[in-house]
């Protein structure tokens, strides 16, 4: 007499869970697909199946323990006897998933959407709100998302009998595949809705209010949860991502949270010093120019830059001054400058070549 406990490698007082675990391990080890053309493994596989068929059934196990046999035990299993398909699916269904038959599609989150939005420099600096029109799929109002003409409805798919899956045998295993006719829905539309052409959904433009915080820049991404495409099988909507593009400013240049600008000075302002007004994003701000300021000097206006995104700290405004040389002079202006040059010792009447000649001739002496 065969010792089924010994075949499975368990004790006579083993629990159902222990027996099931032992069978799973041995069946995987000696399965014909893992041991092709191995007669010894095939025979061992048959013994394992026979032992489990007995010990997994309480009544058969009780008879076996008392009499050494179990009425109704069958030693044939399909090509290795009949009946093992149910046993194998029961044991490995929770392990492999694909052997347990059709599972309804799980709710799936909808696709995310992207919207590119142009805003002005000042809108980026101080924040703003915008209403945007976003196209997305929504349930058709005519058919309420069924895809069928009013008064009609989808019918059960004749290909999969409403299951949504086609089941077939591949060697020893039973495998399910999504039905190609209904795409897993289990139903098909025979009288399509004219409004959505049987899709059940239509493209609609939806007005969405977008709050843009202060301090954003080109490339900043704003996420608006739940404003993307609708989910499948009752899943949630996707999200909407608004990508910002900030227009350039004619006066200010931005580097992170700092602003740069150039401000002209007249010669008297640079030479004598002055107090000038400098444009900032908050209006004009006074800046003291000390006497003898050269062209290209840098000044800092603390806290006059862009607010840090998500914070309250602001960058600085960096001001570069340059001396603005007039291109046209009135006779009086020319007269005064010539007088200034004469007092200053500048010889503006001699050509640059003459100055160079005097310089080199002096160097030769």
CSV table of C-alpha atoms in Angstrom, one decimal:
chain,number,residue,atom,x,y,z
A,1,UNK,CA,0.0,0.0,0.0
A,2,UNK,CA,1.2,3.5,-0.9
A,3,UNK,CA,2.0,5.8,2.1
A,4,UNK,CA,0.4,9.1,1.0
A,5,UNK,CA,1.8,10.9,4.0
A,6,UNK,CA,5.3,9.8,3.1
A,7,UNK,CA,4.8,10.7,-0.6
A,8,UNK,CA,3.9,14.3,0.4
A,9,UNK,CA,6.5,14.3,3.2
A,10,UNK,CA,4.1,15.2,6.0
A,11,UNK,CA,3.2,13.6,9.3
A,12,UNK,CA,-0.1,11.7,9.9
A,13,UNK,CA,-1.3,14.5,12.1
A,14,UNK,CA,-0.5,17.2,9.5
A,15,UNK,CA,-3.1,20.0,9.1
A,16,UNK,CA,-4.9,20.8,5.9
A,17,UNK,CA,-2.7,23.8,5.4
A,18,UNK,CA,0.5,21.7,5.8
A,19,UNK,CA,-0.8,19.2,3.3
A,20,UNK,CA,-1.7,21.9,0.8
A,21,UNK,CA,1.7,23.6,1.2
A,22,UNK,CA,3.6,20.3,0.7
A,23,UNK,CA,1.6,19.5,-2.4
A,24,UNK,CA,2.3,23.0,-3.9
A,25,UNK,CA,6.0,22.6,-3.4
A,26,UNK,CA,6.2,19.1,-4.8
A,27,UNK,CA,3.9,19.8,-7.7
A,28,UNK,CA,6.0,22.7,-8.8
A,29,UNK,CA,9.1,20.7,-8.5
A,30,UNK,CA,7.9,17.6,-10.5
A,31,UNK,CA,5.5,19.3,-12.9
A,32,UNK,CA,6.0,17.9,-16.5
A,33,UNK,CA,6.5,21.4,-18.0
A,34,UNK,CA,9.5,21.7,-15.8
A,35,UNK,CA,10.7,18.2,-16.5
A,36,UNK,CA,10.1,17.5,-20.2
A,37,UNK,CA,10.6,13.9,-21.3
A,38,UNK,CA,11.4,12.8,-17.7
A,39,UNK,CA,9.4,9.6,-17.0
A,40,UNK,CA,10.6,9.4,-13.4
A,41,UNK,CA,9.3,13.0,-12.7
A,42,UNK,CA,6.1,12.2,-14.5
A,43,UNK,CA,5.4,9.1,-12.3
A,44,UNK,CA,6.4,11.1,-9.2
A,45,UNK,CA,4.0,13.8,-10.3
A,46,UNK,CA,1.1,11.3,-10.6
A,47,UNK,CA,1.8,9.9,-7.0
A,48,UNK,CA,1.8,13.4,-5.6
A,49,UNK,CA,-1.6,14.2,-7.2
A,50,UNK,CA,-3.0,10.9,-6.0
A,51,UNK,CA,-1.8,11.5,-2.5
A,52,UNK,CA,-3.2,15.0,-2.4
A,53,UNK,CA,-6.6,13.9,-3.9
A,54,UNK,CA,-7.0,11.6,-0.9
A,55,UNK,CA,-5.5,13.6,2.0
A,56,UNK,CA,-7.2,16.9,1.0
A,57,UNK,CA,-10.6,15.3,1.3
A,58,UNK,CA,-11.6,14.8,5.0
A,59,UNK,CA,-13.8,11.8,4.3
A,60,UNK,CA,-11.3,10.1,2.0
A,61,UNK,CA,-8.5,10.8,4.5
A,62,UNK,CA,-10.5,9.3,7.4
A,63,UNK,CA,-11.1,6.1,5.3
A,64,UNK,CA,-7.5,6.0,4.4
A,65,UNK,CA,-6.4,6.3,8.0
A,66,UNK,CA,-8.7,3.6,9.1
A,67,UNK,CA,-8.6,1.1,6.3
A,68,UNK,CA,-5.6,2.0,4.2
A,69,UNK,CA,-7.8,2.9,1.2
A,70,UNK,CA,-10.2,5.6,0.3
A,71,UNK,CA,-13.3,4.9,-1.7
A,72,UNK,CA,-13.6,6.9,-4.8
A,73,UNK,CA,-9.9,7.7,-5.2
A,74,UNK,CA,-9.0,7.8,-8.9
A,75,UNK,CA,-5.5,7.3,-10.0
A,76,UNK,CA,-6.0,8.7,-13.5
A,77,UNK,CA,-5.5,12.4,-14.1
A,78,UNK,CA,-6.2,13.7,-17.6
A,79,UNK,CA,-3.2,13.0,-19.8
A,80,UNK,CA,-2.0,12.2,-16.3
A,81,UNK,CA,-5.6,11.5,-15.4
A,82,UNK,CA,-8.9,13.5,-15.1
A,83,UNK,CA,-9.8,15.8,-12.3
A,84,UNK,CA,-6.4,17.3,-11.6
A,85,UNK,CA,-7.3,20.5,-13.3
A,86,UNK,CA,-9.7,21.4,-10.5
A,87,UNK,CA,-7.1,20.4,-7.8
A,88,UNK,CA,-4.3,22.3,-9.4
A,89,UNK,CA,-6.5,25.4,-9.9
A,90,UNK,CA,-7.7,25.3,-6.3
A,91,UNK,CA,-4.1,25.0,-5.0
A,92,UNK,CA,-2.4,27.4,-7.3
A,93,UNK,CA,-5.2,29.8,-8.2
A,94,UNK,CA,-4.2,32.3,-5.4
A,95,UNK,CA,-0.6,31.8,-6.3
A,96,UNK,CA,-0.6,32.4,-10.0
A,97,UNK,CA,-3.9,34.3,-10.5
A,98,UNK,CA,-4.3,33.5,-14.2
A,99,UNK,CA,-5.5,30.0,-13.3
A,100,UNK,CA,-8.5,31.1,-11.3
A,101,UNK,CA,-10.7,32.1,-14.1
A,102,UNK,CA,-11.9,35.5,-15.2
A,103,UNK,CA,-11.5,38.5,-12.8
A,104,UNK,CA,-13.4,41.6,-13.5
A,105,UNK,CA,-11.2,44.5,-14.6
A,106,UNK,CA,-10.0,46.6,-11.6
A,107,UNK,CA,-10.9,50.3,-11.4
A,108,UNK,CA,-8.2,52.2,-13.2
A,109,UNK,CA,-7.3,55.9,-12.8
A,110,UNK,CA,-7.8,58.0,-15.8
A,111,UNK,CA,-5.1,59.5,-17.9
A,112,UNK,CA,-3.4,62.8,-16.9
A,113,UNK,CA,-3.8,65.9,-19.0
A,114,UNK,CA,-1.3,68.7,-19.8
A,115,UNK,CA,-2.2,72.3,-20.5
A,116,UNK,CA,0.5,74.9,-21.6
A,117,UNK,CA,-0.4,78.4,-20.2
A,118,UNK,CA,1.3,81.7,-21.1
A,119,UNK,CA,1.4,84.4,-18.4
A,120,UNK,CA,3.0,87.8,-18.1
A,121,UNK,CA,6.1,88.6,-16.2
A,122,UNK,CA,4.1,90.5,-13.5
A,123,UNK,CA,1.5,87.7,-13.2
A,124,UNK,CA,4.4,85.4,-12.4
A,125,UNK,CA,5.9,87.8,-9.9
A,126,UNK,CA,2.7,88.5,-7.9
A,127,UNK,CA,0.5,85.5,-8.7
A,128,UNK,CA,-2.9,85.5,-10.4
A,129,UNK,CA,-5.9,83.4,-11.3
A,130,UNK,CA,-6.8,82.2,-14.8
A,131,UNK,CA,-9.8,80.4,-16.3
A,132,UNK,CA,-8.7,77.9,-18.8
A,133,UNK,CA,-10.8,75.7,-21.2
A,134,UNK,CA,-9.6,72.1,-21.1
A,135,UNK,CA,-10.9,69.5,-23.5
A,136,UNK,CA,-11.5,66.0,-22.0
A,137,UNK,CA,-13.6,63.0,-22.4
A,138,UNK,CA,-16.9,62.9,-20.5
A,139,UNK,CA,-19.9,60.5,-20.4
A,140,UNK,CA,-22.2,61.2,-23.3
A,141,UNK,CA,-25.4,62.9,-22.1
A,142,UNK,CA,-27.5,61.3,-24.8
A,143,UNK,CA,-26.8,57.6,-23.9
A,144,UNK,CA,-25.5,58.2,-20.3
A,145,UNK,CA,-22.3,56.6,-21.2
A,146,UNK,CA,-23.7,53.3,-22.4
A,147,UNK,CA,-22.8,53.9,-26.1
A,148,UNK,CA,-26.2,52.6,-27.2
A,149,UNK,CA,-29.0,54.6,-28.8
A,150,UNK,CA,-31.7,55.9,-26.5
A,151,UNK,CA,-34.0,53.1,-25.5
A,152,UNK,CA,-31.4,50.5,-26.5
A,153,UNK,CA,-28.7,48.9,-24.5
A,154,UNK,CA,-25.5,46.8,-24.9
A,155,UNK,CA,-26.1,43.1,-25.4
A,156,UNK,CA,-24.1,40.2,-23.9
A,157,UNK,CA,-21.0,39.4,-26.0
A,158,UNK,CA,-21.6,36.1,-27.9
A,159,UNK,CA,-17.9,35.5,-28.1
A,160,UNK,CA,-17.2,35.3,-24.4
A,161,UNK,CA,-20.8,34.8,-23.1
A,162,UNK,CA,-20.5,38.0,-21.1
A,163,UNK,CA,-17.5,36.9,-19.1
A,164,UNK,CA,-15.1,39.3,-20.9
A,165,UNK,CA,-12.4,36.6,-21.1
A,166,UNK,CA,-11.8,33.7,-23.5
A,167,UNK,CA,-10.4,30.7,-21.6
A,168,UNK,CA,-8.3,28.0,-23.3
A,169,UNK,CA,-5.9,25.2,-22.5
A,170,UNK,CA,-2.2,25.6,-23.2
A,171,UNK,CA,-0.6,22.4,-22.4
A,172,UNK,CA,-1.3,21.6,-18.8
A,173,UNK,CA,-2.4,25.1,-17.8
A,174,UNK,CA,-5.8,26.8,-18.2
A,175,UNK,CA,-5.2,30.4,-19.3
A,176,UNK,CA,-7.7,33.3,-19.7
A,177,UNK,CA,-7.3,36.0,-22.3
A,178,UNK,CA,-9.2,39.3,-22.8
A,179,UNK,CA,-12.0,38.9,-25.3
A,180,UNK,CA,-11.2,40.6,-28.5
A,181,UNK,CA,-14.8,41.4,-29.5
A,182,UNK,CA,-15.9,43.2,-26.4
A,183,UNK,CA,-12.4,44.2,-25.1
A,184,UNK,CA,-13.2,42.6,-21.7
A,185,UNK,CA,-16.4,44.5,-21.1
A,186,UNK,CA,-18.6,41.4,-21.6
A,187,UNK,CA,-21.1,43.4,-23.6
A,188,UNK,CA,-21.2,44.9,-27.1
A,189,UNK,CA,-23.1,47.8,-28.6
A,190,UNK,CA,-25.2,46.9,-31.6
A,191,UNK,CA,-27.2,50.1,-31.9
A,192,UNK,CA,-24.7,52.9,-31.4
A,193,UNK,CA,-25.6,56.3,-30.0
A,194,UNK,CA,-25.5,58.9,-32.8
A,195,UNK,CA,-24.1,61.6,-30.5
A,196,UNK,CA,-21.0,59.7,-29.4
A,197,UNK,CA,-21.0,57.1,-32.2
A,198,UNK,CA,-21.1,54.2,-29.7
A,199,UNK,CA,-18.1,55.3,-27.7
A,200,UNK,CA,-20.2,56.3,-24.7
A,201,UNK,CA,-18.0,59.4,-24.2
A,202,UNK,CA,-17.6,62.8,-26.0
A,203,UNK,CA,-15.0,65.5,-25.9
A,204,UNK,CA,-16.1,68.5,-24.0
A,205,UNK,CA,-14.4,71.8,-23.0
A,206,UNK,CA,-14.4,72.3,-19.3
A,207,UNK,CA,-13.7,75.7,-17.6
A,208,UNK,CA,-11.2,75.3,-14.8
A,209,UNK,CA,-10.0,78.0,-12.4
A,210,UNK,CA,-6.2,77.9,-12.0
A,211,UNK,CA,-4.6,79.6,-9.0
A,212,UNK,CA,-1.1,80.7,-9.9
A,213,UNK,CA,1.1,81.5,-6.8
A,214,UNK,CA,3.6,84.3,-6.7
A,215,UNK,CA,7.1,83.4,-7.7
A,216,UNK,CA,6.4,80.9,-10.5
A,217,UNK,CA,8.7,80.8,-13.5
A,218,UNK,CA,8.9,79.3,-17.0
A,219,UNK,CA,8.6,75.5,-16.6
A,220,UNK,CA,6.7,75.6,-13.3
A,221,UNK,CA,4.1,72.8,-13.1
A,222,UNK,CA,0.8,73.1,-11.3
A,223,UNK,CA,-1.1,70.0,-10.4
A,224,UNK,CA,-4.9,70.1,-10.3
A,225,UNK,CA,-6.1,66.8,-8.9
A,226,UNK,CA,-9.1,65.1,-10.5
A,227,UNK,CA,-9.3,67.3,-13.6
A,228,UNK,CA,-7.9,64.7,-16.0
A,229,UNK,CA,-9.6,62.0,-18.1
A,230,UNK,CA,-12.2,59.9,-16.4
A,231,UNK,CA,-11.1,56.5,-15.0
A,232,UNK,CA,-12.1,53.1,-16.3
A,233,UNK,CA,-14.5,50.7,-14.5
A,234,UNK,CA,-15.3,53.3,-11.8
A,235,UNK,CA,-11.7,54.4,-11.3
A,236,UNK,CA,-10.9,58.0,-10.3
A,237,UNK,CA,-10.2,60.8,-12.8
A,238,UNK,CA,-6.6,61.6,-13.7
A,239,UNK,CA,-4.9,64.8,-12.9
A,240,UNK,CA,-4.4,68.0,-14.9
A,241,UNK,CA,-0.9,69.5,-15.1
A,242,UNK,CA,-0.6,73.1,-16.1
A,243,UNK,CA,2.8,74.0,-17.5
A,244,UNK,CA,3.6,77.7,-17.3
A,245,UNK,CA,5.5,79.9,-19.8
A,246,UNK,CA,6.4,83.4,-18.5
A,247,UNK,CA,6.7,86.1,-21.1
A,248,UNK,CA,9.9,88.2,-21.0
A,249,UNK,CA,9.9,91.7,-19.6
A,250,UNK,CA,11.3,94.7,-21.6
A,251,UNK,CA,13.2,96.1,-18.7
A,252,UNK,CA,13.8,93.4,-16.1
A,253,UNK,CA,15.8,90.2,-16.5
A,254,UNK,CA,15.2,87.4,-14.0
A,255,UNK,CA,17.7,85.0,-12.5
A,256,UNK,CA,15.8,82.8,-10.0
A,257,UNK,CA,14.5,85.3,-7.5
A,258,UNK,CA,16.8,88.2,-8.4
A,259,UNK,CA,16.0,90.9,-10.9
A,260,UNK,CA,18.6,92.7,-13.1
A,261,UNK,CA,18.2,96.0,-14.9
A,262,UNK,CA,20.3,98.8,-16.4
A,263,UNK,CA,19.8,102.5,-15.7
A,264,UNK,CA,21.3,105.4,-17.6
A,265,UNK,CA,23.1,108.3,-15.9
A,266,UNK,CA,24.0,111.6,-17.4
A,267,UNK,CA,27.6,112.8,-17.2
A,268,UNK,CA,26.8,115.4,-14.6
A,269,UNK,CA,24.9,112.8,-12.5
A,270,UNK,CA,27.8,110.4,-12.6
A,271,UNK,CA,30.4,113.1,-11.9
A,272,UNK,CA,28.6,115.1,-9.3
A,273,UNK,CA,26.4,112.5,-7.7
A,274,UNK,CA,22.6,112.4,-7.6
A,275,UNK,CA,19.5,110.8,-6.3
A,276,UNK,CA,17.6,109.0,-9.1
A,277,UNK,CA,14.4,107.0,-9.3
A,278,UNK,CA,14.8,103.3,-10.4
A,279,UNK,CA,11.8,101.3,-11.6
A,280,UNK,CA,11.0,98.2,-9.6
A,281,UNK,CA,8.1,95.7,-9.8
A,282,UNK,CA,6.5,97.6,-6.9
A,283,UNK,CA,6.9,101.0,-8.4
A,284,UNK,CA,9.8,103.6,-8.4
A,285,UNK,CA,12.5,103.4,-5.7
A,286,UNK,CA,15.1,106.1,-4.9
A,287,UNK,CA,18.8,105.3,-5.4
A,288,UNK,CA,21.7,107.5,-4.3
A,289,UNK,CA,24.5,107.8,-6.8
A,290,UNK,CA,27.8,108.9,-5.2
A,291,UNK,CA,30.0,111.5,-7.0
A,292,UNK,CA,32.5,110.0,-9.5
A,293,UNK,CA,30.4,106.9,-10.2
A,294,UNK,CA,31.9,105.1,-13.2
A,295,UNK,CA,29.9,103.5,-16.0
A,296,UNK,CA,29.1,99.9,-15.2
A,297,UNK,CA,28.9,100.2,-11.4
A,298,UNK,CA,26.5,97.8,-9.6
A,299,UNK,CA,24.0,98.8,-6.9
A,300,UNK,CA,21.7,96.5,-4.9
A,301,UNK,CA,18.2,97.1,-3.9
A,302,UNK,CA,17.6,94.6,-1.1
A,303,UNK,CA,14.2,92.7,-1.2
A,304,UNK,CA,13.1,94.3,-4.4
A,305,UNK,CA,13.2,91.1,-6.4
A,306,UNK,CA,10.8,88.1,-6.9
A,307,UNK,CA,9.1,86.4,-4.0
A,308,UNK,CA,10.3,82.9,-3.4
A,309,UNK,CA,7.8,80.3,-4.5
A,310,UNK,CA,5.9,79.0,-1.5
A,311,UNK,CA,7.6,81.5,0.9
A,312,UNK,CA,7.7,85.2,1.8
A,313,UNK,CA,11.4,86.0,1.2
A,314,UNK,CA,12.2,88.1,-1.8
A,315,UNK,CA,15.3,88.3,-3.9
A,316,UNK,CA,17.2,91.5,-4.7
A,317,UNK,CA,17.2,93.9,-7.6
A,318,UNK,CA,20.6,94.4,-9.1
A,319,UNK,CA,21.0,97.8,-10.9
A,320,UNK,CA,23.9,98.4,-13.3
A,321,UNK,CA,24.3,102.1,-14.2
A,322,UNK,CA,26.0,103.4,-17.3
A,323,UNK,CA,26.8,106.9,-18.5
A,324,UNK,CA,24.6,107.9,-21.4
A,325,UNK,CA,26.6,109.9,-23.9
A,326,UNK,CA,24.4,112.2,-26.0
A,327,UNK,CA,24.7,111.8,-29.7
A,328,UNK,CA,23.6,115.3,-30.6
A,329,UNK,CA,24.6,118.5,-28.7
A,330,UNK,CA,23.3,122.1,-29.0
A,331,UNK,CA,25.9,124.8,-29.7
A,332,UNK,CA,25.7,125.9,-26.1
A,333,UNK,CA,26.2,122.3,-24.8
A,334,UNK,CA,29.2,121.9,-27.0
A,335,UNK,CA,30.6,125.2,-25.9
A,336,UNK,CA,30.3,124.3,-22.2
A,337,UNK,CA,31.9,120.9,-22.7
A,338,UNK,CA,34.8,122.4,-24.6
A,339,UNK,CA,35.3,124.8,-21.8
A,340,UNK,CA,35.2,122.0,-19.3
A,341,UNK,CA,37.7,120.0,-21.3
A,342,UNK,CA,40.0,123.0,-21.5
A,343,UNK,CA,39.8,123.6,-17.8
A,344,UNK,CA,40.4,119.8,-17.3
A,345,UNK,CA,43.4,119.9,-19.6
A,346,UNK,CA,41.9,117.7,-22.3
A,347,UNK,CA,43.1,118.5,-25.8
A,348,UNK,CA,40.1,117.5,-27.8
A,349,UNK,CA,41.1,119.4,-30.9
A,350,UNK,CA,44.0,117.2,-31.8
A,351,UNK,CA,43.5,114.0,-33.6
A,352,UNK,CA,44.1,110.6,-32.0
A,353,UNK,CA,46.9,110.0,-34.5
A,354,UNK,CA,48.7,113.2,-33.3
A,355,UNK,CA,48.3,112.1,-29.7
A,356,UNK,CA,49.8,108.7,-30.5
A,357,UNK,CA,52.7,110.3,-32.4
A,358,UNK,CA,53.6,112.5,-29.4
A,359,UNK,CA,53.3,109.4,-27.1
A,360,UNK,CA,55.7,107.3,-29.1
A,361,UNK,CA,58.1,110.1,-29.8
A,362,UNK,CA,58.3,110.8,-26.1
A,363,UNK,CA,58.9,107.1,-25.4
A,364,UNK,CA,61.9,107.1,-27.8
A,365,UNK,CA,63.7,109.9,-26.0
